[in-house]
PDB file of C-alpha atoms in Angstrom:
ATOM      1  CA  MET W   1     -42.142 -21.890 -16.566  1.00 49.00           C
ATOM      2  CA  ARG W   2     -39.799 -20.699 -19.279  1.00 59.00           C
ATOM      3  CA  GLU W   3     -36.199 -22.010 -19.165  1.00 58.00           C
ATOM      4  CA  GLU W   4     -34.806 -18.514 -18.522  1.00 59.00           C
ATOM      5  CA  GLU W   5     -37.173 -17.916 -15.565  1.00 57.00           C
ATOM      6  CA  LYS W   6     -36.411 -21.370 -14.186  1.00 53.00           C
ATOM      7  CA  ASN W   7     -32.646 -20.727 -14.309  1.00 53.00           C
ATOM      8  CA  LYS W   8     -33.057 -17.299 -12.723  1.00 54.00           C
ATOM      9  CA  LYS W   9     -35.116 -18.798  -9.900  1.00 52.00           C
ATOM     10  CA  LEU W  10     -32.541 -21.557  -9.342  1.00 53.00           C
ATOM     11  CA  ASN W  11     -29.669 -19.045  -9.123  1.00 52.00           C
ATOM     12  CA  THR W  12     -31.156 -16.816  -6.421  1.00 52.00           C
ATOM     13  CA  GLY W  13     -30.157 -17.319  -2.825  1.00 55.00           C
ATOM     14  CA  SER W  14     -27.503 -19.852  -3.719  1.00 70.00           C
ATOM     15  CA  HIS W  15     -25.183 -21.059  -0.969  1.00 83.00           C
ATOM     16  CA  LEU W  16     -22.394 -21.548  -3.498  1.00 89.00           C
ATOM     17  CA  ILE W  17     -19.364 -19.272  -3.236  1.00 91.00           C
ATOM     18  CA  LYS W  18     -18.657 -16.986  -6.221  1.00 92.00           C
ATOM     19  CA  ARG W  19     -15.194 -15.952  -7.377  1.00 92.00           C
ATOM     20  CA  GLU W  20     -16.044 -12.312  -8.025  1.00 93.00           C
ATOM     21  CA  ASP W  21     -16.944 -11.909  -4.347  1.00 94.00           C
ATOM     22  CA  SER W  22     -14.024 -13.850  -2.828  1.00 97.00           C
ATOM     23  CA  VAL W  23     -10.514 -13.334  -1.493  1.00 98.00           C
ATOM     24  CA  LEU W  24      -7.957 -15.937  -0.386  1.00 98.00           C
ATOM     25  CA  VAL W  25      -6.185 -15.252   2.916  1.00 98.00           C
ATOM     26  CA  VAL W  26      -3.025 -17.179   3.840  1.00 98.00           C
ATOM     27  CA  VAL W  27      -2.321 -16.860   7.568  1.00 98.00           C
ATOM     28  CA  ASP W  28       1.096 -17.243   9.233  1.00 96.00           C
ATOM     29  CA  ILE W  29       2.609 -20.312   7.560  1.00 96.00           C
ATOM     30  CA  GLN W  30       6.098 -19.433   8.768  1.00 96.00           C
ATOM     31  CA  GLU W  31       9.481 -21.105   9.186  1.00 96.00           C
ATOM     32  CA  LYS W  32       9.686 -21.189  12.993  1.00 96.00           C
ATOM     33  CA  LEU W  33       6.224 -22.661  13.670  1.00 95.00           C
ATOM     34  CA  THR W  34       5.431 -24.855  10.665  1.00 96.00           C
ATOM     35  CA  PRO W  35       7.751 -27.763  11.637  1.00 96.00           C
ATOM     36  CA  TYR W  36       5.624 -28.316  14.776  1.00 96.00           C
ATOM     37  CA  ILE W  37       2.283 -28.336  12.953  1.00 97.00           C
ATOM     38  CA  LYS W  38       0.502 -31.672  12.431  1.00 97.00           C
ATOM     39  CA  ASN W  39       0.318 -32.725   8.766  1.00 96.00           C
ATOM     40  CA  ASN W  40       2.388 -29.664   7.857  1.00 96.00           C
ATOM     41  CA  SER W  41       3.516 -30.945   4.450  1.00 97.00           C
ATOM     42  CA  LYS W  42      -0.105 -31.675   3.425  1.00 97.00           C
ATOM     43  CA  VAL W  43      -1.226 -28.262   4.664  1.00 97.00           C
ATOM     44  CA  ILE W  44       1.549 -26.544   2.677  1.00 97.00           C
ATOM     45  CA  GLU W  45       0.695 -28.630  -0.408  1.00 96.00           C
ATOM     46  CA  ASN W  46      -2.988 -27.653  -0.182  1.00 97.00           C
ATOM     47  CA  VAL W  47      -2.233 -23.972   0.426  1.00 98.00           C
ATOM     48  CA  VAL W  48       0.058 -23.970  -2.622  1.00 97.00           C
ATOM     49  CA  LYS W  49      -2.775 -25.544  -4.638  1.00 96.00           C
ATOM     50  CA  MET W  50      -5.164 -22.838  -3.416  1.00 97.00           C
ATOM     51  CA  ILE W  51      -2.673 -20.098  -4.325  1.00 97.00           C
ATOM     52  CA  LYS W  52      -2.088 -21.479  -7.826  1.00 96.00           C
ATOM     53  CA  PHE W  53      -5.837 -21.882  -8.261  1.00 96.00           C
ATOM     54  CA  ALA W  54      -6.506 -18.327  -7.052  1.00 96.00           C
ATOM     55  CA  GLN W  55      -3.984 -17.005  -9.567  1.00 95.00           C
ATOM     56  CA  ILE W  56      -5.659 -18.913 -12.422  1.00 95.00           C
ATOM     57  CA  ILE W  57      -9.168 -17.648 -11.636  1.00 95.00           C
ATOM     58  CA  GLY W  58      -8.099 -14.141 -10.588  1.00 94.00           C
ATOM     59  CA  LEU W  59      -8.783 -14.188  -6.848  1.00 96.00           C
ATOM     60  CA  PRO W  60      -6.957 -11.574  -4.810  1.00 97.00           C
ATOM     61  CA  ILE W  61      -4.610 -13.047  -2.190  1.00 98.00           C
ATOM     62  CA  VAL W  62      -3.709 -11.593   1.205  1.00 98.00           C
ATOM     63  CA  LEU W  63      -0.738 -12.980   3.164  1.00 98.00           C
ATOM     64  CA  THR W  64      -0.083 -12.450   6.870  1.00 97.00           C
ATOM     65  CA  GLU W  65       2.979 -13.162   9.011  1.00 97.00           C
ATOM     66  CA  GLN W  66       3.100 -13.237  12.799  1.00 96.00           C
ATOM     67  CA  LYS W  67       5.984 -11.122  14.085  1.00 95.00           C
ATOM     68  CA  ASN W  68       9.034 -13.114  15.286  1.00 93.00           C
ATOM     69  CA  LEU W  69       8.062 -16.417  13.610  1.00 95.00           C
ATOM     70  CA  GLY W  70      10.367 -15.989  10.626  1.00 94.00           C
ATOM     71  CA  ASN W  71       9.496 -15.756   6.961  1.00 94.00           C
ATOM     72  CA  THR W  72       6.666 -17.508   5.167  1.00 96.00           C
ATOM     73  CA  VAL W  73       7.845 -21.023   4.228  1.00 96.00           C
ATOM     74  CA  LYS W  74       9.706 -21.149   0.908  1.00 96.00           C
ATOM     75  CA  GLU W  75       7.125 -23.305  -0.929  1.00 96.00           C
ATOM     76  CA  ILE W  76       4.434 -20.673  -0.372  1.00 96.00           C
ATOM     77  CA  LYS W  77       6.690 -17.642  -0.655  1.00 95.00           C
ATOM     78  CA  LYS W  78       7.799 -18.862  -4.109  1.00 95.00           C
ATOM     79  CA  GLU W  79       4.174 -18.785  -5.318  1.00 95.00           C
ATOM     80  CA  LEU W  80       3.540 -15.336  -3.822  1.00 94.00           C
ATOM     81  CA  SER W  81       6.651 -13.519  -5.023  1.00 85.00           C
ATOM     82  CA  GLY W  82       4.754 -10.308  -5.811  1.00 87.00           C
ATOM     83  CA  ILE W  83       2.801 -10.128  -2.554  1.00 93.00           C
ATOM     84  CA  THR W  84       4.116  -8.301   0.493  1.00 94.00           C
ATOM     85  CA  PRO W  85       3.057  -9.976   3.741  1.00 96.00           C
ATOM     86  CA  ILE W  86       1.114  -8.040   6.338  1.00 97.00           C
ATOM     87  CA  THR W  87       3.054  -8.319   9.597  1.00 97.00           C
ATOM     88  CA  LYS W  88       0.976  -8.586  12.743  1.00 97.00           C
ATOM     89  CA  ILE W  89       1.479  -9.104  16.458  1.00 96.00           C
ATOM     90  CA  GLU W  90      -2.175  -9.849  17.141  1.00 96.00           C
ATOM     91  CA  PHE W  91      -3.537 -13.386  16.894  1.00 97.00           C
ATOM     92  CA  SER W  92      -6.637 -12.202  15.035  1.00 97.00           C
ATOM     93  CA  ALA W  93      -5.694 -10.542  11.765  1.00 97.00           C
ATOM     94  CA  CYS W  94      -8.792  -8.369  12.281  1.00 97.00           C
ATOM     95  CA  LYS W  95      -7.012  -6.556  15.099  1.00 97.00           C
ATOM     96  CA  CYS W  96      -4.304  -5.496  12.619  1.00 97.00           C
ATOM     97  CA  SER W  97      -5.282  -2.217  10.928  1.00 97.00           C
ATOM     98  CA  GLU W  98      -3.284  -2.990   7.770  1.00 97.00           C
ATOM     99  CA  PHE W  99      -5.191  -6.274   7.291  1.00 97.00           C
ATOM    100  CA  VAL W 100      -8.564  -4.612   7.894  1.00 97.00           C
ATOM    101  CA  LYS W 101      -7.698  -1.840   5.426  1.00 97.00           C
ATOM    102  CA  LYS W 102      -6.681  -4.386   2.758  1.00 97.00           C
ATOM    103  CA  ILE W 103      -9.874  -6.433   3.213  1.00 97.00           C
ATOM    104  CA  ASP W 104     -11.984  -3.250   3.051  1.00 96.00           C
ATOM    105  CA  GLU W 105     -10.205  -2.133  -0.151  1.00 96.00           C
ATOM    106  CA  LEU W 106     -10.885  -5.469  -1.825  1.00 96.00           C
ATOM    107  CA  SER W 107     -14.598  -5.140  -1.046  1.00 94.00           C
ATOM    108  CA  ARG W 108     -15.369  -8.881  -1.238  1.00 95.00           C
ATOM    109  CA  LYS W 109     -18.010 -10.669   0.824  1.00 95.00           C
ATOM    110  CA  ASN W 110     -16.383 -14.131   0.963  1.00 96.00           C
ATOM    111  CA  ILE W 111     -13.161 -14.640   2.897  1.00 97.00           C
ATOM    112  CA  ILE W 112     -11.356 -17.945   2.268  1.00 98.00           C
ATOM    113  CA  LEU W 113      -9.037 -18.730   5.187  1.00 98.00           C
ATOM    114  CA  THR W 114      -6.011 -21.022   5.068  1.00 98.00           C
ATOM    115  CA  GLY W 115      -3.008 -21.231   7.397  1.00 97.00           C
ATOM    116  CA  ILE W 116      -1.983 -21.896  10.963  1.00 97.00           C
ATOM    117  CA  GLU W 117      -2.799 -22.347  13.740  1.00 96.00           C
ATOM    118  CA  THR W 118      -6.433 -23.375  13.383  1.00 97.00           C
ATOM    119  CA  HIS W 119      -7.329 -22.903  17.048  1.00 98.00           C
ATOM    120  CA  ILE W 120      -5.556 -19.566  17.453  1.00 97.00           C
ATOM    121  CA  CYS W 121      -5.023 -17.200  14.506  1.00 97.00           C
ATOM    122  CA  ILE W 122      -7.473 -18.875  12.113  1.00 98.00           C
ATOM    123  CA  ALA W 123     -10.212 -19.197  14.762  1.00 98.00           C
ATOM    124  CA  GLN W 124      -9.870 -15.672  16.136  1.00 98.00           C
ATOM    125  CA  THR W 125      -9.702 -14.122  12.659  1.00 98.00           C
ATOM    126  CA  ALA W 126     -12.713 -16.120  11.448  1.00 98.00           C
ATOM    127  CA  LEU W 127     -14.802 -15.316  14.522  1.00 98.00           C
ATOM    128  CA  GLU W 128     -14.165 -11.588  14.091  1.00 97.00           C
ATOM    129  CA  LEU W 129     -14.885 -11.729  10.351  1.00 97.00           C
ATOM    130  CA  LEU W 130     -18.138 -13.699  10.704  1.00 96.00           C
ATOM    131  CA  PRO W 131     -20.465 -10.824  11.590  1.00 95.00           C
ATOM    132  CA  HIS W 132     -19.423  -9.027   8.387  1.00 95.00           C
ATOM    133  CA  PHE W 133     -18.427 -11.708   5.839  1.00 96.00           C
ATOM    134  CA  ASN W 134     -19.077 -15.235   4.678  1.00 95.00           C
ATOM    135  CA  VAL W 135     -16.082 -17.110   6.040  1.00 97.00           C
ATOM    136  CA  HIS W 136     -14.866 -20.273   4.326  1.00 97.00           C
ATOM    137  CA  VAL W 137     -12.195 -22.180   6.248  1.00 98.00           C
ATOM    138  CA  VAL W 138     -10.308 -24.685   4.097  1.00 98.00           C
ATOM    139  CA  GLY W 139     -10.152 -27.562   6.571  1.00 97.00           C
ATOM    140  CA  ASP W 140      -7.334 -29.459   4.852  1.00 97.00           C
ATOM    141  CA  ALA W 141      -5.296 -26.269   4.364  1.00 98.00           C
ATOM    142  CA  THR W 142      -5.086 -25.456   8.062  1.00 98.00           C
ATOM    143  CA  SER W 143      -3.765 -27.236  11.132  1.00 97.00           C
ATOM    144  CA  SER W 144      -2.406 -26.861  14.647  1.00 97.00           C
ATOM    145  CA  ARG W 145       0.288 -28.400  16.813  1.00 97.00           C
ATOM    146  CA  SER W 146      -2.410 -30.778  18.059  1.00 97.00           C
ATOM    147  CA  ILE W 147      -5.099 -32.477  15.973  1.00 97.00           C
ATOM    148  CA  GLU W 148      -7.454 -32.195  18.943  1.00 98.00           C
ATOM    149  CA  ASP W 149      -7.076 -28.393  19.018  1.00 97.00           C
ATOM    150  CA  MET W 150      -7.647 -28.244  15.265  1.00 97.00           C
ATOM    151  CA  ASP W 151     -10.782 -30.413  15.428  1.00 97.00           C
ATOM    152  CA  ILE W 152     -12.241 -28.428  18.318  1.00 98.00           C
ATOM    153  CA  ALA W 153     -11.564 -25.158  16.468  1.00 98.00           C
ATOM    154  CA  LEU W 154     -13.151 -26.343  13.193  1.00 98.00           C
ATOM    155  CA  ASN W 155     -16.172 -27.580  15.124  1.00 98.00           C
ATOM    156  CA  ARG W 156     -16.546 -24.257  16.955  1.00 98.00           C
ATOM    157  CA  LEU W 157     -16.119 -22.280  13.750  1.00 98.00           C
ATOM    158  CA  GLU W 158     -18.751 -24.331  11.953  1.00 97.00           C
ATOM    159  CA  ARG W 159     -21.192 -23.907  14.854  1.00 97.00           C
ATOM    160  CA  SER W 160     -20.488 -20.156  14.731  1.00 97.00           C
ATOM    161  CA  GLY W 161     -21.409 -19.951  11.047  1.00 96.00           C
ATOM    162  CA  ALA W 162     -18.160 -20.520   9.168  1.00 97.00           C
ATOM    163  CA  ILE W 163     -18.304 -22.853   6.170  1.00 96.00           C
ATOM    164  CA  ILE W 164     -15.749 -25.657   6.345  1.00 97.00           C
ATOM    165  CA  ASN W 165     -14.546 -26.773   2.908  1.00 95.00           C
ATOM    166  CA  SER W 166     -11.801 -28.934   1.491  1.00 96.00           C
ATOM    167  CA  THR W 167      -9.298 -27.625  -1.017  1.00 96.00           C
ATOM    168  CA  GLU W 168     -10.745 -29.565  -3.923  1.00 95.00           C
ATOM    169  CA  MET W 169     -14.373 -28.897  -2.984  1.00 95.00           C
ATOM    170  CA  LEU W 170     -13.760 -25.155  -2.921  1.00 95.00           C
ATOM    171  CA  MET W 171     -11.787 -25.160  -6.169  1.00 94.00           C
ATOM    172  CA  TYR W 172     -14.548 -26.911  -8.101  1.00 93.00           C
ATOM    173  CA  GLU W 173     -17.235 -24.750  -6.522  1.00 94.00           C
ATOM    174  CA  LEU W 174     -15.469 -21.531  -7.546  1.00 94.00           C
ATOM    175  CA  MET W 175     -14.635 -22.880 -11.007  1.00 91.00           C
ATOM    176  CA  GLU W 176     -18.271 -23.868 -11.719  1.00 90.00           C
ATOM    177  CA  ARG W 177     -17.728 -25.764 -14.993  1.00 89.00           C
ATOM    178  CA  ALA W 178     -15.572 -28.301 -16.780  1.00 91.00           C
ATOM    179  CA  GLY W 179     -14.286 -28.291 -20.344  1.00 89.00           C
ATOM    180  CA  THR W 180     -12.749 -24.810 -20.309  1.00 90.00           C
ATOM    181  CA  GLU W 181      -9.092 -23.784 -20.622  1.00 90.00           C
ATOM    182  CA  GLU W 182      -9.269 -22.678 -17.006  1.00 90.00           C
ATOM    183  CA  PHE W 183     -10.538 -26.144 -16.024  1.00 92.00           C
ATOM    184  CA  LYS W 184      -7.625 -27.812 -17.842  1.00 90.00           C
ATOM    185  CA  LYS W 185      -5.123 -25.668 -15.912  1.00 92.00           C
ATOM    186  CA  VAL W 186      -6.842 -26.363 -12.592  1.00 92.00           C
ATOM    187  CA  LEU W 187      -7.012 -30.092 -13.298  1.00 89.00           C
ATOM    188  CA  LYS W 188      -3.201 -30.132 -13.428  1.00 89.00           C
ATOM    189  CA  ILE W 189      -3.119 -28.584  -9.954  1.00 91.00           C
ATOM    190  CA  VAL W 190      -5.682 -31.059  -8.602  1.00 88.00           C
ATOM    191  CA  LYS W 191      -3.700 -33.979 -10.024  1.00 85.00           C
ATOM    192  CA  GLY W 192      -0.459 -32.530  -8.620  1.00 79.00           C
ATOM    193  CA  LYS W 193       1.267 -31.944 -11.951  1.00 66.00           C
TER     194      LYS W 193
END
């Protein structure tokens, strides 16, 4: 088999996520709820990493805010200065027409979910997206008020077909290769510089 045919065969049906088909969604990381979330500083740190990464590789970013929970926390808001949040009252972002319209406009098949709470807004959004999209939940960039609720939600989502990733795993998968200028920029994010 020629090298070109071999590579073509290896690249078909891949389970790896591709950047040109992906969008990052940041769900409800807001001032009034975040202090009660388990591992909240780590979740915020990982979401900020995902946002910076998305900006480097050119992923579109969608931000939601649950009505009456205050603004998005300052660490995330600072990174998303040009993005207007989609305000919702529904737990599932898919029940919010503005969110659905934005996702449809972007026309991507992979939805990367980060945010809070895992067992409520993340779970309901993911479950409604699953029949239509590949849903990647970034397990270390989401949490709940209880670790038990978070674990149960991630387990249910995985059994339902969602792909559970870590921040770093997803970043390297979308980046695909080392030794590029893009890789050097991302490496600074991974190392926390």
